[in-house]
Coordinates of C-alpha atoms in Angstrom, one line a residue:
X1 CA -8.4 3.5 31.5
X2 CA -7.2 6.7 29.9
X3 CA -4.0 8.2 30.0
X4 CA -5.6 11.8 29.6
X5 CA -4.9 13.9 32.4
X6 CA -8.5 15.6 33.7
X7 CA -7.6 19.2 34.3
X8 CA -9.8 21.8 36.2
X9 CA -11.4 24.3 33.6
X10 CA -10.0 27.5 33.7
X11 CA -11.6 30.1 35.6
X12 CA -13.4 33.1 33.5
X13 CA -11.8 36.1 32.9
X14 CA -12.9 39.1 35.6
X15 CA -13.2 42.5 33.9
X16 CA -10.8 45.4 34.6
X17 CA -11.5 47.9 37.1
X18 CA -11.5 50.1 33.9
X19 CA -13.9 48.7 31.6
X20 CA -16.8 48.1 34.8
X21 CA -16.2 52.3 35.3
X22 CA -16.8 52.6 31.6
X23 CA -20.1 53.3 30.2
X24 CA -21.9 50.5 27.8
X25 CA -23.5 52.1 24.4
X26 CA -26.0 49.6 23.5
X27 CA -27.2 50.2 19.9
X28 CA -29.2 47.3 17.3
X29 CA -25.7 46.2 16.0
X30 CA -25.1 45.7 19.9
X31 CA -23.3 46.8 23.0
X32 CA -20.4 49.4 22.6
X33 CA -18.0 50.0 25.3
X34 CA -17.3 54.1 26.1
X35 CA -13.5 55.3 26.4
X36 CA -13.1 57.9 29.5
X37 CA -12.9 61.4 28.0
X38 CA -14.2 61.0 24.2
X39 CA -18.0 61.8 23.3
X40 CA -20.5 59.7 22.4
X41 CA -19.9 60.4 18.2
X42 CA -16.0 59.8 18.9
X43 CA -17.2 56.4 20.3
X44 CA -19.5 55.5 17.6
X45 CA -17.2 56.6 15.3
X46 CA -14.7 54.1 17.0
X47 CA -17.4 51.4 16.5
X48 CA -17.8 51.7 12.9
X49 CA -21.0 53.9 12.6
X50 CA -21.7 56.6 10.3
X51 CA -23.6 59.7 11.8
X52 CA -24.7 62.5 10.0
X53 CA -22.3 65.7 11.3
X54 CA -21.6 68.8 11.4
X55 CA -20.0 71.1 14.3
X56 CA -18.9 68.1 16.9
X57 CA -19.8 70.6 19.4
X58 CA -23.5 71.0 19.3
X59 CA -24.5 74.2 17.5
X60 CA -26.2 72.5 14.8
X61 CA -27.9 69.8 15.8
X62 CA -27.1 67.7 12.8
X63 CA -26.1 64.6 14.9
X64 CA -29.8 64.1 16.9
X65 CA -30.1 60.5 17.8
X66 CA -32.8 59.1 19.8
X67 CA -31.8 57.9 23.3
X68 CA -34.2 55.4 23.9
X69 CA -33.1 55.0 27.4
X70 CA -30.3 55.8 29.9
X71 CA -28.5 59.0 30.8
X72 CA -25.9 61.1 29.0
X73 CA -23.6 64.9 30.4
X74 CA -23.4 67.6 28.4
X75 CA -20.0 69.2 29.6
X76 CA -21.2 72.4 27.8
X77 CA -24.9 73.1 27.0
X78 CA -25.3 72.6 23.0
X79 CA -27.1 75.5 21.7
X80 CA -28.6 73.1 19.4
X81 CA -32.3 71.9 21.0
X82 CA -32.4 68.6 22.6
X83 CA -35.7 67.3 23.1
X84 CA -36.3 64.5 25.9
X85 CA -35.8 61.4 24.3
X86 CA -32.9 62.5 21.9
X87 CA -29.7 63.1 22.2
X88 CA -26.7 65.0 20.4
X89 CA -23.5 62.5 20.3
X90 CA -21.0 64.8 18.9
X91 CA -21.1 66.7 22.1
X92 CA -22.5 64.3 25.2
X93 CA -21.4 61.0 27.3
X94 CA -23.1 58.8 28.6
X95 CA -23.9 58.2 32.2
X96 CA -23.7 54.3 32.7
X97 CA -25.4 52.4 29.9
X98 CA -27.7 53.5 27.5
X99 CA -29.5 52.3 24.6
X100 CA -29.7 54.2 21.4
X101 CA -31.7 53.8 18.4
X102 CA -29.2 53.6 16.1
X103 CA -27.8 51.0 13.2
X104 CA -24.5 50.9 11.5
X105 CA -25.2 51.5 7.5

């Protein structure tokens, strides 16, 4: 007989109110977790990836990533144009989770 005690495994760790109300950015590196109020570029940023920039507020366009699925807000209608598929991160968030086609350099 051992004298090792048998304990119980612990339970596994519930997430936060906060992080299930915050969006997923899935991209190939993997899955990217959204802060509440920062765009999609500020998030990447966050994340380690490198996009091509120029006005963070969409007049330019120069940030165009394809949005392979999911949902993202403009809060203020780039002037830039957005075709379906596509999005422009300095300026959007997403809407749940999306997927992007995107890869850290």
């Amino acid at each position: 007989m051992s004298d090792a005690a048998s304990f119980p495994s612990p339970a596994p760790l519930l997430a936060t109110r906060q992080e299930s109300q915050t969006p997923l950015v899935h991209t190939r590196d993997g899955a990217l977790r959204a802060q509440p109020g920062e765009s999609l570029l500020e998030t990447l940023e966050r994340h380690g990836h490198r996009l091509e920039f120029q006005c963070r507020s969409g007049y330019c366009g120069a940030c165009r990533t394809p949005l392979l699925s999911g949902k993202v807000h403009y809060p203020h209608v780039p002037l830039a144009f957005v075709s379906q598929g596509e999005c422009l991160p300095c300026c959007c968030k997403p809407v749940g989770a999306i997927h992007l086609d995107l890869k850290k350099d």
